PDB file of C-alpha atoms and ligand atoms in Angstrom:
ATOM      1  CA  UNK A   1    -163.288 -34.452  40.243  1.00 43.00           C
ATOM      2  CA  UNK A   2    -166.843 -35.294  41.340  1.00 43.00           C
ATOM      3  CA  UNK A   3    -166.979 -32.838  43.946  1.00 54.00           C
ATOM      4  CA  UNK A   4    -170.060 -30.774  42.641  1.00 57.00           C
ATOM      5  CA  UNK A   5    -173.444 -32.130  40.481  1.00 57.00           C
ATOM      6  CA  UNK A   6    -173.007 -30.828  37.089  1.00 56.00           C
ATOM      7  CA  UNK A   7    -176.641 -32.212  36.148  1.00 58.00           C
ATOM      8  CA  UNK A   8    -177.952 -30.183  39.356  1.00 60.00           C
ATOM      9  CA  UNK A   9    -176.278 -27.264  38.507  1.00 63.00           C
ATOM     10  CA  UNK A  10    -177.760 -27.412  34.638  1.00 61.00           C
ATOM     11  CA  UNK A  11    -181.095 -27.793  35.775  1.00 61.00           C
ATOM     12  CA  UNK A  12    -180.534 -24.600  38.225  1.00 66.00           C
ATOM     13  CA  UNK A  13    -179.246 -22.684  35.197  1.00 71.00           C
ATOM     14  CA  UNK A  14    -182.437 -23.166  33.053  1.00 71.00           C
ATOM     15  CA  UNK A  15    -184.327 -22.024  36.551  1.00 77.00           C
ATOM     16  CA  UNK A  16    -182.281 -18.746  36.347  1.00 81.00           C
ATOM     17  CA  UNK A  17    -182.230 -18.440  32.356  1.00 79.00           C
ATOM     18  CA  UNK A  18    -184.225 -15.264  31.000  1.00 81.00           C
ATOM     19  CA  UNK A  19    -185.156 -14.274  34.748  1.00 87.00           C
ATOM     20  CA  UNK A  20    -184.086 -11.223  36.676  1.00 91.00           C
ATOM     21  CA  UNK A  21    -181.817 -12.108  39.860  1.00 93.00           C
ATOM     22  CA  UNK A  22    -183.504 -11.567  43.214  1.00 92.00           C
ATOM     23  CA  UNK A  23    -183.006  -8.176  45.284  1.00 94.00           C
ATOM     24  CA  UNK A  24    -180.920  -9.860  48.009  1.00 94.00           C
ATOM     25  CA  UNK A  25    -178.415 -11.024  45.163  1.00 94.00           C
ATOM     26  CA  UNK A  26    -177.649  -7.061  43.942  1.00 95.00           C
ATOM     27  CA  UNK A  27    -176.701  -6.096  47.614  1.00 94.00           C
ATOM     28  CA  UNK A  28    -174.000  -8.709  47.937  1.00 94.00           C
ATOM     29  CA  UNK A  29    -170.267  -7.418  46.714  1.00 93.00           C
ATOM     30  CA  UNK A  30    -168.700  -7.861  43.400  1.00 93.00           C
ATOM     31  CA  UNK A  31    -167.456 -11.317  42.266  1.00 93.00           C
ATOM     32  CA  UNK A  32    -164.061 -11.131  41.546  1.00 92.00           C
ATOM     33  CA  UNK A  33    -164.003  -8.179  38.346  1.00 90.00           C
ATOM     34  CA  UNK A  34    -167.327  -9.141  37.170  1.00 94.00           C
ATOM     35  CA  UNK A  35    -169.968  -6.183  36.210  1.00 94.00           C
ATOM     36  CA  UNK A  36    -172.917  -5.959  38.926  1.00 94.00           C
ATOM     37  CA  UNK A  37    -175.230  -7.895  37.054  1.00 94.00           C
ATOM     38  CA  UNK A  38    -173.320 -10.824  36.260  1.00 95.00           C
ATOM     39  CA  UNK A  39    -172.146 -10.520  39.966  1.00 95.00           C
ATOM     40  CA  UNK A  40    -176.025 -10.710  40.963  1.00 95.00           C
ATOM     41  CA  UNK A  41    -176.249 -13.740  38.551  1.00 94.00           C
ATOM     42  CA  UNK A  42    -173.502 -15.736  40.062  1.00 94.00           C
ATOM     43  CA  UNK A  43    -174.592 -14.482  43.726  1.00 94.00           C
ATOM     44  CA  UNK A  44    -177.950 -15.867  42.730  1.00 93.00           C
ATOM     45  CA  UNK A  45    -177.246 -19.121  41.172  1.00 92.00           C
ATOM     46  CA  UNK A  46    -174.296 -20.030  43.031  1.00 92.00           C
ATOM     47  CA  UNK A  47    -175.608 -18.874  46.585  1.00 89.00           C
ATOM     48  CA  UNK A  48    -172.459 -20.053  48.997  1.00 84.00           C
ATOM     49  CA  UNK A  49    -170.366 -21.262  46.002  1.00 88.00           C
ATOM     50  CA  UNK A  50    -169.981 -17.813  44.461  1.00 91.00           C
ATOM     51  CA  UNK A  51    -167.192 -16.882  46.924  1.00 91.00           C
ATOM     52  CA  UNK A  52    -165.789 -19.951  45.790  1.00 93.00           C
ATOM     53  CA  UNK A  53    -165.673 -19.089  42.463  1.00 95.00           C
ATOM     54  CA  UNK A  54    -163.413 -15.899  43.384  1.00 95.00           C
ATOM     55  CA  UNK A  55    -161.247 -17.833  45.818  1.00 95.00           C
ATOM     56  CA  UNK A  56    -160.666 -20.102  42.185  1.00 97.00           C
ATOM     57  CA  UNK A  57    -160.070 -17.596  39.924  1.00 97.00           C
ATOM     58  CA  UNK A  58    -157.058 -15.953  42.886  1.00 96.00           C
ATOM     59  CA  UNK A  59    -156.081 -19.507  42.354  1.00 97.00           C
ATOM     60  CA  UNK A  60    -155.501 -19.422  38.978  1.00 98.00           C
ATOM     61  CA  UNK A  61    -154.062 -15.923  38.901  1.00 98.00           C
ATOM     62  CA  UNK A  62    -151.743 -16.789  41.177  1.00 97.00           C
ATOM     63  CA  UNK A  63    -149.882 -19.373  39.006  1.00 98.00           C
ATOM     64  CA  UNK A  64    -149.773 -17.503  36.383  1.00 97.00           C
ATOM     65  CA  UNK A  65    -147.996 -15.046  38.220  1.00 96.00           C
ATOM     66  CA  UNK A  66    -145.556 -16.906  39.260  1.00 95.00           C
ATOM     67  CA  UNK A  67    -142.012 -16.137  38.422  1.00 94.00           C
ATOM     68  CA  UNK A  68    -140.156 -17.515  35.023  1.00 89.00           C
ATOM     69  CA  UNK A  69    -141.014 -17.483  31.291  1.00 87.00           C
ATOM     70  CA  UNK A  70    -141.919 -20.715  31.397  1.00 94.00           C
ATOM     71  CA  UNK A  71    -144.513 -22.703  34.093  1.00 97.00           C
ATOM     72  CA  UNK A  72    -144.809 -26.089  34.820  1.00 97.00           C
ATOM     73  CA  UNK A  73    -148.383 -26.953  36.618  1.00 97.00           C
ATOM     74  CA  UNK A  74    -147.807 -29.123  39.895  1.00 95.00           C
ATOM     75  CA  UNK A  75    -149.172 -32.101  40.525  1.00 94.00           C
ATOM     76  CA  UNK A  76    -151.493 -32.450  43.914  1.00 93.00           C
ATOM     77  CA  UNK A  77    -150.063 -34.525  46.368  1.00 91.00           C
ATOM     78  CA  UNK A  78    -153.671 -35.749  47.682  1.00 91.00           C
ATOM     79  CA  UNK A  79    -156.252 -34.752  44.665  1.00 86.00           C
ATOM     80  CA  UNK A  80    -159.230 -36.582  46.145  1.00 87.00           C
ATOM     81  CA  UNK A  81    -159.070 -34.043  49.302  1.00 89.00           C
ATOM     82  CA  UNK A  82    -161.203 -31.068  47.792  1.00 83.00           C
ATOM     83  CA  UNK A  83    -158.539 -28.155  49.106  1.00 87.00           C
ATOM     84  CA  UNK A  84    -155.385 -30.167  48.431  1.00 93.00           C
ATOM     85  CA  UNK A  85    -156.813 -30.606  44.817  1.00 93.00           C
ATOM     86  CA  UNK A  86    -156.562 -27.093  44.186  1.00 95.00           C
ATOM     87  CA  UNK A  87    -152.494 -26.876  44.090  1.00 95.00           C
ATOM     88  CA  UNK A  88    -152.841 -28.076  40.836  1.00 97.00           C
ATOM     89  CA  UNK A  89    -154.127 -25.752  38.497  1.00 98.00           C
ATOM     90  CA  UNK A  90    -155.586 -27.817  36.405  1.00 97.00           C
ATOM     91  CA  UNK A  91    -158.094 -29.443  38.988  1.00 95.00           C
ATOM     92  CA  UNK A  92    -158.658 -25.513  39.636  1.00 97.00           C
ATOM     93  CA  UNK A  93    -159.878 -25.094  35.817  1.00 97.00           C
ATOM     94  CA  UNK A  94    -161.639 -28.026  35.864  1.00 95.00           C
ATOM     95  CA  UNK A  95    -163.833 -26.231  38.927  1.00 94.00           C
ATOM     96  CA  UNK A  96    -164.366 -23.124  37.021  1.00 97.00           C
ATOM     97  CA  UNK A  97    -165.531 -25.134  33.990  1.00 96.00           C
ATOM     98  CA  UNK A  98    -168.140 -26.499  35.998  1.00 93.00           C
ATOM     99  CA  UNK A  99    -169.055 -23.237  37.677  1.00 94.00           C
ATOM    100  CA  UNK A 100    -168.747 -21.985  34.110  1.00 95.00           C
ATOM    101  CA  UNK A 101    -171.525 -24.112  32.589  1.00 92.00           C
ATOM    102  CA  UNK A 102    -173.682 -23.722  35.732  1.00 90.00           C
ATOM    103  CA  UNK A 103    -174.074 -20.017  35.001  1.00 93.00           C
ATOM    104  CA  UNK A 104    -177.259 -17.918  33.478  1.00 92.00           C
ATOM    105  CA  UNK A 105    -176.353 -15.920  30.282  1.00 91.00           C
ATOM    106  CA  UNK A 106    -174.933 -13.219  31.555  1.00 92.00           C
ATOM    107  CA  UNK A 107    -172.308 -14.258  34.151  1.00 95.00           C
ATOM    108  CA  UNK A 108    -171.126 -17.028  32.152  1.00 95.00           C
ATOM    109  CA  UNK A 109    -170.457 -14.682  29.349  1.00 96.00           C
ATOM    110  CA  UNK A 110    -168.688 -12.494  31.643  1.00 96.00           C
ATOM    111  CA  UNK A 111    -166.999 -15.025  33.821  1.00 97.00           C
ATOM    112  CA  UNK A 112    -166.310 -16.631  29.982  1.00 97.00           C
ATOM    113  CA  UNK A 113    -164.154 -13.566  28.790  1.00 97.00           C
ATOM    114  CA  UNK A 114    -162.216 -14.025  32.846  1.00 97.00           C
ATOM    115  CA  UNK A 115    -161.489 -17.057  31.443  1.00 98.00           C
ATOM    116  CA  UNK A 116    -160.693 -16.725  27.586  1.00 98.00           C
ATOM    117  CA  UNK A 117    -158.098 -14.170  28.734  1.00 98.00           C
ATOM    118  CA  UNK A 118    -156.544 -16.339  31.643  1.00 98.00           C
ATOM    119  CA  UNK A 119    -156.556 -19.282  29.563  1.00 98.00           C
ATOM    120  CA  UNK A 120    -154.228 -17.398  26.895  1.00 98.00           C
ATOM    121  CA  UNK A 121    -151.844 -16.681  29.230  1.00 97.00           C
ATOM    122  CA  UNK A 122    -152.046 -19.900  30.354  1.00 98.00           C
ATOM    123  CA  UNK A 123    -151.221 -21.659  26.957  1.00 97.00           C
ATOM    124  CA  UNK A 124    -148.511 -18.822  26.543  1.00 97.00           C
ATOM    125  CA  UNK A 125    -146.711 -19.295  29.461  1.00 97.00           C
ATOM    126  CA  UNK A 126    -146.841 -23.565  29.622  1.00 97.00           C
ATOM    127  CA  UNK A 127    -146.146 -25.929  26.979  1.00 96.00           C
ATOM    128  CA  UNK A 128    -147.876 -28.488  25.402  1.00 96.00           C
ATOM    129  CA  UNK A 129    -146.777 -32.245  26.929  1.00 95.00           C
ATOM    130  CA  UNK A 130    -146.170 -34.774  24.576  1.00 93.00           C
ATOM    131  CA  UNK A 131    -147.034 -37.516  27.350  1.00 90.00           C
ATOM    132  CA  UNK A 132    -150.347 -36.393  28.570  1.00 88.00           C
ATOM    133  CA  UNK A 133    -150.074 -35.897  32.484  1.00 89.00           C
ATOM    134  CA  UNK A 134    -153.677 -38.070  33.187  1.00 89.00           C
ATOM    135  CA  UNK A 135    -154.930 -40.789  30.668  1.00 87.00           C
ATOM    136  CA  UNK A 136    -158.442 -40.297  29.955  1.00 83.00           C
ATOM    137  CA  UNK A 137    -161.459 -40.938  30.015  1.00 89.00           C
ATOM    138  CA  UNK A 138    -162.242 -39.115  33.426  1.00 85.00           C
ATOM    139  CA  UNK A 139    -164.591 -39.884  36.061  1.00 82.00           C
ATOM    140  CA  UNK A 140    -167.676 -38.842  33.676  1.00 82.00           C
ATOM    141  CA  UNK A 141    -166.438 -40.700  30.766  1.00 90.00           C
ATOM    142  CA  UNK A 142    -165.031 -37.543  29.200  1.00 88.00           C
ATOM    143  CA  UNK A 143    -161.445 -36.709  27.880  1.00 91.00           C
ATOM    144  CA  UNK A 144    -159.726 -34.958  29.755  1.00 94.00           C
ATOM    145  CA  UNK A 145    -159.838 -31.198  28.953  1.00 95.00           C
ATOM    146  CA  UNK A 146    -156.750 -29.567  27.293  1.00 95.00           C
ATOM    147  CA  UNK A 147    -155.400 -27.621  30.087  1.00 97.00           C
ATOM    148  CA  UNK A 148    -154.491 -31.369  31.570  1.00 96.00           C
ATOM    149  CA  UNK A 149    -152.131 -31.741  28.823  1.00 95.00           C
ATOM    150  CA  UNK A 150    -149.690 -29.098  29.789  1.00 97.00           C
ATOM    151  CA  UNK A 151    -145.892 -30.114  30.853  1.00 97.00           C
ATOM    152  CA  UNK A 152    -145.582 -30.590  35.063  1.00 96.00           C
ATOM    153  CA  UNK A 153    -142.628 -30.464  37.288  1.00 93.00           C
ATOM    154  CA  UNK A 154    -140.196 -33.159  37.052  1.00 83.00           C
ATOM    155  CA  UNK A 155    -141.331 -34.703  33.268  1.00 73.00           C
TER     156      UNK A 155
HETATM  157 ZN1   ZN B 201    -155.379 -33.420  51.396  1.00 96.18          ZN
END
């Protein structure tokens, strides 16, 4: 999903590594559950993405509250149109890993532990496909990430 510049966003994390956030950042609300500071982190780093970042993690809540033992992701029926992308859940993880690594210290060990516990709900509550959903390499080269090989609707 080439929607954001992961090499942009590294260099913008070792800008914000170490450093304090700015005042401005501490007067904006909470991010999602995160602490004040690593809310002033993402607020600072992020700028107009952090709301984003909330809006993704809803997105992922919300699918793992949905109803039955057992969930099946579903696919996107347009996955190159950036809000259509996100009614599958595993184009929504694959934002929040890039968010994720985009992070100073502090929020992405917060936003990390959002994740870690998410995540093992996730891998509770879908099942491992034996035909992966997307054939890798993805648009960087990269295997897919693991939360792409998780049964969908109708296989
Ligand atoms: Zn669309």
């Amino acid at each position: 999903m080439p929607r954001r510049r992961p090499g942009a966003l590294r260099a913008a994390r070792r800008d914000f590594e170490g450093r304090r956030p700015s005042a401005w950042a501490w007067e904006l609300p909470p991010v999602d559950r995160l602490s004040p500071a690593a809310s002033a982190e993402v607020h600072w780093a992020l700028r107009g993405e952090a709301g984003d970042l909330a809006t993704l993690l809803d997105k992922y809540r919300a699918f793992l509250r949905r109803p039955g033992n057992r969930l099946r992701l579903s696919p996107s029926l347009c996955e190159s149109c950036p809000g259509c992308a996100r009614d599958d859940v595993a184009l929504v993880r694959d934002e929040l890993a890039e968010l994720y690594h985009g992070l100073p210290s502090e929020a992405r060990h917060a936003l990390g532990r959002v994740l870690h516990a998410l995540d093992k709900e996730f891998r509770r509550r879908t099942l491992l496909a034996s035909v992966p959903f997307r054939i890798g390499p993805d648009w960087r080269g990269r295997p897919y990430a693991w939360w792409h090989r998780r049964v969908y609707e109708g296989s």
